[in-house]
Coordinates of C-alpha atoms and ligand atoms in Angstrom, one line a residue:
M24 CA 0.0 0.0 0.0
Y25 CA 1.3 3.5 -1.1
V26 CA 2.2 5.5 2.2
F27 CA 1.6 9.2 1.6
N28 CA 4.7 11.4 1.6
N29 CA 3.8 14.5 -0.2
I30 CA 1.4 15.7 -2.9
E31 CA 3.8 15.9 -5.6
Q32 CA 4.8 12.2 -5.0
Y33 CA 1.0 11.2 -4.6
H34 CA 0.2 12.8 -8.0
R35 CA 3.0 10.9 -9.7
Q36 CA 1.8 7.7 -8.1
L37 CA -1.8 8.4 -9.3
K38 CA -0.6 9.1 -12.9
E39 CA 1.2 5.8 -12.9
G40 CA -1.7 4.0 -11.7
K41 CA 0.0 2.8 -8.4
V42 CA -2.6 4.2 -6.3
T43 CA -6.2 5.6 -6.6
C44 CA -8.0 8.3 -4.8
T45 CA -10.4 5.8 -3.6
D46 CA -7.6 3.7 -2.1
M47 CA -6.4 6.8 -0.3
V48 CA -9.9 7.7 0.9
Q49 CA -10.4 4.2 2.3
E50 CA -7.0 4.1 4.1
Y51 CA -7.7 7.4 5.9
L52 CA -11.2 6.1 6.8
T53 CA -9.6 3.2 8.3
Q54 CA -7.0 5.3 10.2
I55 CA -10.1 7.5 11.4
E56 CA -11.9 4.5 12.6
K57 CA -8.7 3.1 14.3
N58 CA -7.9 6.4 16.0
K59 CA -11.7 7.3 17.1
H60 CA -10.7 7.4 20.6
L61 CA -8.4 10.3 19.9
N62 CA -11.7 12.4 19.2
A63 CA -10.1 14.5 16.5
F64 CA -13.1 14.5 14.1
V65 CA -16.6 15.9 14.9
E66 CA -18.0 14.4 11.6
V67 CA -16.6 12.3 8.9
Y68 CA -18.1 12.7 5.5
T69 CA -17.5 9.0 4.5
N70 CA -20.0 8.5 1.7
E71 CA -19.3 11.9 0.2
A72 CA -15.4 11.6 0.2
L73 CA -15.7 8.0 -1.4
Q74 CA -18.1 9.4 -4.0
K75 CA -15.7 12.2 -4.8
A76 CA -12.8 9.8 -5.0
A77 CA -14.6 7.6 -7.4
E78 CA -15.6 10.5 -9.6
L79 CA -11.8 11.6 -9.6
D80 CA -10.5 8.1 -10.4
A81 CA -13.0 8.0 -13.3
N82 CA -12.0 11.5 -14.7
R83 CA -8.3 10.6 -14.4
N84 CA -8.8 7.3 -16.2
S85 CA -10.3 9.5 -19.2
G86 CA -6.9 11.3 -19.3
A87 CA -8.0 14.7 -18.1
P88 CA -5.3 16.8 -16.7
L89 CA -5.2 16.8 -12.9
K90 CA -6.2 19.9 -11.1
K91 CA -3.6 21.1 -8.3
L92 CA -5.2 19.4 -5.4
H93 CA -6.7 16.3 -7.3
G94 CA -7.7 13.7 -4.7
V95 CA -5.8 15.5 -1.9
V96 CA -7.5 14.6 1.3
I97 CA -8.1 17.5 3.6
A98 CA -9.8 17.9 7.1
I99 CA -11.3 21.1 8.2
K100 CA -11.6 22.9 11.6
D101 CA -15.2 23.0 13.0
V102 CA -15.2 26.8 12.5
I103 CA -15.2 26.8 8.8
C104 CA -18.4 26.8 7.1
Y105 CA -19.2 24.1 4.3
E106 CA -22.5 24.6 2.6
G107 CA -25.0 21.7 3.7
H108 CA -22.5 20.5 6.4
K109 CA -22.8 21.2 10.1
V110 CA -20.4 23.7 11.8
S111 CA -20.6 24.3 15.5
A112 CA -17.5 25.8 16.6
S113 CA -17.5 22.8 19.0
S114 CA -20.2 24.5 21.1
A115 CA -23.6 23.4 22.3
I116 CA -24.9 26.7 21.3
L117 CA -24.5 25.8 17.5
K118 CA -24.9 22.1 17.8
D119 CA -26.9 20.8 14.7
F120 CA -26.4 24.1 12.9
T121 CA -26.0 23.7 9.2
S122 CA -23.8 26.1 7.1
L123 CA -25.7 28.1 4.4
Y124 CA -22.8 28.8 2.5
T125 CA -19.1 27.8 1.9
A126 CA -16.0 29.6 3.2
T127 CA -14.2 31.2 0.3
A128 CA -10.8 29.5 1.3
L129 CA -12.5 26.1 1.4
Q130 CA -14.3 26.9 -2.0
F131 CA -10.7 27.5 -3.5
L132 CA -9.8 24.0 -2.2
L133 CA -13.0 22.3 -3.7
D134 CA -12.4 24.0 -7.0
E135 CA -8.9 22.3 -7.2
D136 CA -10.6 19.0 -6.6
A137 CA -9.7 18.3 -2.9
I138 CA -11.6 15.7 -1.1
I139 CA -12.8 16.9 2.4
I140 CA -13.0 14.1 4.7
G141 CA -14.6 15.7 7.9
N142 CA -14.4 18.5 10.0
C143 CA -12.4 18.4 13.3
N144 CA -12.8 19.2 17.1
C145 CA -11.5 22.2 18.6
D146 CA -11.7 24.4 21.7
E147 CA -15.2 26.1 21.8
F148 CA -15.2 29.2 19.6
A149 CA -11.4 28.6 19.1
M150 CA -10.9 29.9 22.6
G151 CA -8.3 27.8 24.5
S152 CA -4.9 26.1 24.3
T153 CA -5.5 22.4 25.0
N154 CA -8.6 21.3 23.1
E155 CA -10.1 20.5 26.3
N156 CA -12.9 23.0 26.2
S157 CA -15.3 21.3 23.7
V158 CA -18.7 20.1 23.7
Y159 CA -17.5 17.0 22.0
G160 CA -14.9 16.3 24.7
K161 CA -11.2 16.4 24.7
V162 CA -8.9 15.5 21.8
L163 CA -5.9 13.3 22.7
N164 CA -2.2 13.7 21.4
A165 CA -1.5 10.6 19.2
M166 CA 2.3 10.7 20.4
D167 CA 1.3 10.4 24.2
E168 CA -2.4 10.0 25.1
Q169 CA -2.0 11.4 28.4
K170 CA -1.1 14.7 26.8
V171 CA -3.3 17.3 25.1
P172 CA -2.6 18.1 21.3
G173 CA -2.8 21.9 22.0
G174 CA -5.5 24.0 20.9
S175 CA -7.6 25.4 19.8
S176 CA -7.1 23.6 16.5
G177 CA -6.2 20.3 18.4
G178 CA -8.4 18.0 16.2
S179 CA -6.9 19.4 13.1
A180 CA -3.4 18.9 14.3
V181 CA -4.1 15.3 15.4
A182 CA -5.9 14.6 12.1
V183 CA -2.5 15.1 10.3
Q184 CA -0.4 13.8 13.1
A185 CA -2.2 10.4 13.0
N186 CA -2.3 10.0 9.3
M187 CA -6.0 10.7 9.0
C188 CA -5.8 13.1 6.3
M189 CA -2.9 14.9 4.2
V190 CA -3.2 18.3 5.3
S191 CA -5.8 20.3 7.3
L192 CA -7.1 23.8 7.9
G193 CA -7.3 25.4 11.3
S194 CA -7.6 29.0 12.6
D195 CA -5.1 31.0 14.5
T196 CA -6.2 34.1 16.5
G197 CA -3.4 33.9 18.9
G198 CA -1.4 30.7 18.2
S199 CA -4.2 28.0 17.7
V200 CA -2.3 26.6 14.7
R201 CA 1.4 27.1 15.6
Q202 CA 1.0 25.8 19.2
P203 CA -0.8 22.5 18.3
A204 CA 1.8 22.2 15.6
D205 CA 4.5 22.5 18.1
F206 CA 2.9 20.0 20.5
C207 CA 2.3 17.4 17.7
G208 CA 5.4 17.6 15.8
L209 CA 3.9 19.2 12.8
I210 CA 4.4 22.2 10.4
G211 CA 1.8 24.9 11.4
I212 CA 1.6 28.2 9.5
K213 CA -0.3 31.3 10.2
P214 CA -0.3 33.6 7.4
S215 CA -0.1 37.4 7.8
Y216 CA -3.5 39.1 8.5
G217 CA -5.4 39.7 5.2
Q218 CA -3.7 36.8 3.2
I219 CA -6.6 34.6 3.4
S220 CA -10.2 35.4 3.4
R221 CA -12.1 35.1 6.6
Y222 CA -15.5 34.8 4.9
G223 CA -17.1 31.8 6.3
L224 CA -14.7 31.4 9.3
L225 CA -16.9 31.8 12.6
A226 CA -15.3 34.9 14.1
Y227 CA -13.7 34.8 17.5
A228 CA -11.7 38.0 17.2
S229 CA -12.0 39.6 13.8
S230 CA -8.9 41.7 13.9
F231 CA -6.8 38.7 14.9
D232 CA -8.3 35.6 13.2
Q233 CA -6.7 34.0 10.2
I234 CA -7.2 30.6 8.7
G235 CA -3.9 28.5 9.0
L236 CA -2.7 25.2 7.8
F237 CA -1.0 22.0 9.2
G238 CA 1.0 19.5 7.3
K239 CA 4.1 17.2 7.4
A240 CA 5.5 18.4 4.2
L241 CA 6.7 22.2 3.6
D242 CA 5.9 21.8 0.0
D243 CA 2.0 20.7 0.7
V244 CA 1.8 23.6 2.9
A245 CA 3.2 25.9 0.5
L246 CA 1.0 24.6 -2.4
V247 CA -2.3 24.9 -0.4
L248 CA -1.3 28.1 1.0
S249 CA -0.7 29.4 -2.6
L250 CA -4.2 28.2 -3.7
I251 CA -6.0 29.8 -0.9
S252 CA -4.0 33.2 -0.9
K253 CA -6.6 35.0 -3.3
N254 CA -8.4 38.0 -3.1
D255 CA -12.1 37.9 -2.1
P256 CA -14.5 40.8 -2.3
M257 CA -16.5 39.2 0.4
D258 CA -13.7 40.0 3.0
S259 CA -13.1 43.7 3.2
T260 CA -10.0 43.3 5.4
M261 CA -8.0 41.3 2.9
E262 CA -4.8 42.6 1.4
A263 CA -5.3 44.1 -2.0
S264 CA -2.9 41.5 -3.4
P265 CA -2.0 38.7 -1.1
S266 CA 1.5 37.3 -1.5
S267 CA 1.7 35.0 -4.5
N268 CA 4.2 32.8 -6.3
L269 CA 4.4 30.8 -3.1
F270 CA 4.8 27.5 -4.8
P271 CA 7.1 25.9 -5.9
I272 CA 9.2 27.4 -3.0
K273 CA 11.9 29.1 -4.9
E274 CA 15.1 28.0 -3.1
A275 CA 16.8 31.0 -1.4
D276 CA 20.5 30.2 -1.3
R277 CA 21.3 33.3 0.8
K278 CA 22.2 34.2 4.2
F279 CA 19.4 35.6 6.5
K280 CA 19.3 38.3 9.0
Y281 CA 17.7 36.9 12.0
C282 CA 17.0 38.3 15.6
Y283 CA 15.7 37.0 18.7
F284 CA 14.4 38.9 21.8
S285 CA 16.6 38.3 24.9
Q286 CA 13.5 38.7 27.1
A287 CA 11.8 35.7 25.2
L288 CA 14.7 33.4 25.4
N289 CA 15.6 34.2 28.9
H290 CA 12.0 34.1 30.1
P291 CA 11.6 32.2 33.4
S292 CA 8.6 30.4 32.1
L293 CA 10.8 28.8 29.3
D294 CA 11.6 25.2 29.7
K295 CA 15.5 24.9 30.1
E296 CA 15.9 22.3 27.5
I297 CA 13.9 24.2 24.8
Q298 CA 16.0 27.3 25.7
Q299 CA 19.3 25.3 25.2
K300 CA 18.3 23.8 21.9
I301 CA 17.1 27.0 20.3
T302 CA 20.4 28.7 21.5
G303 CA 22.4 25.9 20.1
L304 CA 20.6 26.4 16.8
I305 CA 21.2 30.2 16.8
E306 CA 24.8 29.3 17.2
Q307 CA 24.8 26.9 14.3
L308 CA 23.1 29.4 12.2
R309 CA 25.8 32.0 13.1
A310 CA 28.5 29.5 12.1
E311 CA 26.9 29.0 8.8
G312 CA 27.3 32.8 8.0
H313 CA 23.8 34.0 9.1
T314 CA 23.3 37.1 11.1
V315 CA 21.6 36.3 14.4
N316 CA 21.4 39.4 16.8
E317 CA 20.0 39.4 20.2
I318 CA 17.6 42.5 20.6
D319 CA 15.7 44.2 23.5
F320 CA 12.0 43.8 23.4
D321 CA 10.8 45.4 26.5
L322 CA 7.1 45.0 25.7
L323 CA 7.0 41.2 26.1
D324 CA 5.2 41.3 29.4
Y325 CA 2.5 43.5 27.9
I326 CA 1.6 41.3 24.9
V327 CA -0.5 38.5 26.8
P328 CA -2.5 41.2 28.6
A329 CA -3.1 43.2 25.4
Y330 CA -4.3 40.1 23.6
Y331 CA -6.8 39.0 26.0
V332 CA -8.3 42.5 26.6
L333 CA -8.6 43.0 22.8
T334 CA -9.8 39.6 21.7
T335 CA -12.1 39.0 24.7
A336 CA -13.7 42.6 23.8
E337 CA -14.0 41.5 20.0
A338 CA -15.3 38.2 21.0
S339 CA -18.1 39.6 23.4
S340 CA -19.3 41.6 20.3
N341 CA -19.0 38.8 17.8
L342 CA -20.7 36.1 20.0
S343 CA -23.6 38.5 20.8
R344 CA -25.5 37.0 17.5
Y345 CA -25.7 33.6 19.3
D346 CA -28.9 34.6 21.1
G347 CA -31.2 31.8 20.2
I348 CA -33.1 34.0 17.9
R349 CA -30.9 34.8 15.0
F350 CA -28.4 31.8 15.8
G351 CA -28.2 29.3 18.4
H352 CA -29.6 27.0 20.8
Q353 CA -33.1 27.8 22.3
S354 CA -33.7 26.6 25.9
S355 CA -36.7 24.6 26.8
I356 CA -37.1 26.6 29.9
E357 CA -40.3 28.8 29.6
P358 CA -38.8 32.4 29.9
K359 CA -40.6 35.0 31.9
D360 CA -39.4 37.8 29.4
L361 CA -37.2 38.5 26.8
S362 CA -34.1 38.8 28.9
A363 CA -34.8 35.5 30.6
F364 CA -35.2 34.1 27.1
Y365 CA -31.6 35.1 26.2
F366 CA -30.3 34.3 29.5
N367 CA -31.5 30.7 29.4
N368 CA -30.3 30.2 25.8
R369 CA -26.9 31.6 26.5
T370 CA -26.5 30.0 29.9
E371 CA -27.2 26.5 28.4
G372 CA -25.4 27.0 25.0
F373 CA -21.9 28.4 26.1
G374 CA -19.3 26.6 27.9
L375 CA -17.2 28.1 31.0
E376 CA -14.3 29.4 29.1
V377 CA -16.5 31.2 26.4
K378 CA -18.6 32.7 29.3
R379 CA -15.5 33.9 31.0
R380 CA -14.3 35.6 27.8
I381 CA -17.7 37.1 27.0
M382 CA -17.9 38.6 30.6
L383 CA -14.2 39.8 30.4
G384 CA -14.9 41.3 27.1
T385 CA -18.0 43.0 28.1
F386 CA -16.3 44.5 31.1
V387 CA -13.4 45.9 29.3
L388 CA -15.7 47.6 26.9
S389 CA -18.0 49.0 29.6
T390 CA -18.3 52.6 30.5
G391 CA -15.9 53.6 33.2
Y392 CA -13.6 50.8 32.3
Y393 CA -13.1 51.2 28.5
D394 CA -10.2 53.9 28.7
A395 CA -8.5 51.8 31.6
Y396 CA -8.4 48.6 29.6
Y397 CA -9.6 48.6 26.0
S398 CA -8.0 52.0 25.0
K399 CA -4.8 51.1 26.7
A400 CA -4.6 47.6 25.0
Q401 CA -5.2 49.3 21.7
K402 CA -2.3 51.7 22.4
I403 CA -0.1 48.9 23.3
R404 CA -1.1 47.2 20.0
T405 CA 0.1 50.2 18.2
L406 CA 3.4 50.3 20.0
L407 CA 3.9 46.6 19.1
V408 CA 3.0 47.1 15.4
N409 CA 5.4 50.1 15.2
K410 CA 8.2 48.1 17.0
M411 CA 7.7 45.1 14.7
K412 CA 7.8 47.5 11.7
A413 CA 11.1 48.7 12.9
I414 CA 12.6 45.4 13.6
F415 CA 11.5 44.0 10.3
A416 CA 13.2 47.2 8.5
E417 CA 16.4 45.7 9.7
Y418 CA 15.8 41.9 9.7
D419 CA 14.3 39.2 7.7
A420 CA 12.9 37.3 10.4
I421 CA 12.3 36.8 14.2
L422 CA 13.5 33.4 15.9
M423 CA 11.3 32.4 19.0
P424 CA 10.1 29.2 20.9
T425 CA 6.5 28.4 19.9
S426 CA 5.6 27.4 23.4
P427 CA 7.2 27.6 26.7
E428 CA 6.9 24.0 27.3
T429 CA 6.0 20.6 25.5
A430 CA 2.5 19.3 25.3
F431 CA 0.9 19.8 28.6
N432 CA -0.6 16.8 30.6
I433 CA -4.3 16.5 30.3
G434 CA -6.0 18.5 33.0
Q435 CA -2.8 20.3 33.9
N436 CA -4.1 23.8 33.6
D437 CA -7.7 23.1 34.4
K438 CA -7.9 25.1 37.5
D439 CA -6.0 28.2 36.6
P440 CA -7.1 29.9 33.4
I441 CA -4.4 32.8 33.9
A442 CA -1.5 30.1 33.8
M443 CA -3.1 29.0 30.6
Y444 CA -3.2 32.4 29.0
L445 CA 0.3 33.1 30.0
A446 CA 1.7 30.2 28.1
D447 CA 0.5 32.0 24.8
I448 CA 3.4 34.5 25.4
Y449 CA 5.2 33.4 22.2
T450 CA 2.3 33.2 19.9
V451 CA 0.0 36.1 20.3
L452 CA 2.5 38.8 19.1
A453 CA 2.2 37.6 15.4
N454 CA -1.5 38.2 15.6
L455 CA -1.3 41.4 17.4
A456 CA 1.0 42.7 14.8
G457 CA -0.7 40.9 12.0
V458 CA 2.5 39.3 10.7
A459 CA 3.2 35.8 9.4
A460 CA 4.6 33.2 11.6
I461 CA 5.3 29.4 11.3
S462 CA 6.1 26.6 13.9
L463 CA 8.7 24.2 12.5
P464 CA 9.1 20.8 14.1
L465 CA 12.9 20.8 14.4
F466 CA 13.4 19.5 17.9
S467 CA 13.0 16.5 20.1
H468 CA 12.7 16.8 23.9
S469 CA 14.2 14.4 26.4
N470 CA 10.7 13.7 27.6
N471 CA 10.0 12.2 24.1
M472 CA 7.9 14.9 22.9
P473 CA 8.5 17.1 19.9
F474 CA 8.8 20.9 20.0
G475 CA 9.1 23.6 17.3
L476 CA 11.1 26.8 16.5
Q477 CA 8.7 29.7 15.6
V478 CA 9.8 32.1 12.8
M479 CA 8.1 35.3 12.0
T480 CA 8.5 37.3 9.0
N481 CA 6.9 40.8 8.1
K482 CA 3.3 41.2 6.7
S483 CA 3.0 39.8 3.2
E484 CA 6.5 38.0 3.5
E485 CA 5.1 34.6 3.1
L486 CA 7.7 33.7 0.4
T487 CA 10.7 34.7 2.8
L488 CA 8.9 32.6 5.6
L489 CA 8.7 29.6 3.4
Q490 CA 12.4 30.0 2.0
I491 CA 13.7 30.3 5.5
S492 CA 11.5 27.2 6.6
Q493 CA 12.8 25.2 3.6
Q494 CA 16.5 25.9 4.7
L495 CA 15.8 25.3 8.4
L496 CA 14.0 21.9 7.8
L497 CA 16.6 20.7 5.4
K498 CA 19.7 21.7 7.5
H499 CA 18.5 21.7 11.2
K500 CA 15.6 19.1 11.7
S501 CA 16.9 16.8 14.4
A502 CA 16.8 13.2 13.1
D503 CA 15.0 12.0 16.2
V504 CA 12.0 14.3 15.9
P505 CA 9.2 11.9 16.5
F506 CA 6.8 11.5 13.5
L507 CA 4.0 8.8 13.5
S508 CA 4.1 6.9 10.4
Ligands
LIG17 N1 -4.6 30.1 23.1 C1 -5.2 31.1 22.5 C2 -6.4 31.6 23.1 O1 -7.0 30.8 23.9 C3 -5.2 31.1 21.1 C4 -6.6 30.9 20.4 C5 -6.6 30.9 18.9 O2 -5.7 31.2 18.4 N2 -7.9 30.7 18.4 O3 -7.0 32.7 22.8

């Protein structure tokens, strides 16, 4: 049986008749069944995927040229709308809600003959870092089932990690693609803000949200990214011309100018072994002739508070539509008035973490507190954007850990939401500043879990990000990074 390696090789095998799309879909369905306990999928589109595969196999036999994602098996996060399919943001409030239209990014994949195999579990409304906050229950990390896969796109990560699809879509508002990629040993990319249409992506915090991708092969990530990086009149926050020519990745045989933040690499929360391995890599890069400078970033301690003030404010507004009238669950309790009606619907529909964030967001926007919290956080965001502009005027990329530690144990941070928020220290900056970032699975920890290196490039510098990633993966991926085959 052909074992999937990357899309290009798969297409060659298809053309040579060594494998069919039906074989692949069947193989993935078997893996999904075998790994059911990992809880990565909300729904599996078994019949539909098999039918599409059969259609593609028949077309291919008639000699028609292959579209770019012909037979590529993809899973999507349960926050991406797909007409006629359920989408719930893994929340009781949207349970059994059916999408009325298809997200633009997903439509671009369908147009290229991708096969969508199902939608994946996530933290409710993409709020979380462990995939433990889901109405469908937690997702397990396939490398160690006592550990979380990360979040919020944990299901999408595990779907790729445990070979249940070829690539997957997630969403990244503050790290929800990069951090699960880090915990699961995958490549996870968050493109710059405005690179990919958000039309049809259920909103958490609109000025932060971006669709991102998981894969095991950089070329696959680059190919899919290039196909979904297209302008969409339905999203007015898109860049006029998103980065293009991302695939094939034009090899950059040059030395890069990197920097890293002294405060980030010396942060007390950073695991010592992660710190040592990244420091070791920095030394190797210098020895290879790249510039790697340590720079001062005195705003580091402000980024997590700014992120949680601004994203919860946006969430409180975005989630107000789930009121049981326009959208969402209706309680069966007889309400005494309209307020009670909303109250019952939302009390039953939302989980604990989502309620916490709606309340926090409502608080920071309320009269009397707006200036103290919301306006102040916006000012910090402006400072961060300016600081990042200045850095990127001088450097090609910033190097950072993706997460202060490897995959957490299940339940480790249950009781302490603040501790959980603080673990987002390395990822939220890219969303606050709207720049591009990737987590590359370069390292293995002595606790047998993988971890990544995060690389950030300026807004619209996806090509540089991919070129750097290509170099790093080629030269610096430690041979013992665990991969499930
Ligand atoms: N962990 C972050 C949070 O809980 C990231 C969420 C995300 O990127 N969707 O907000």
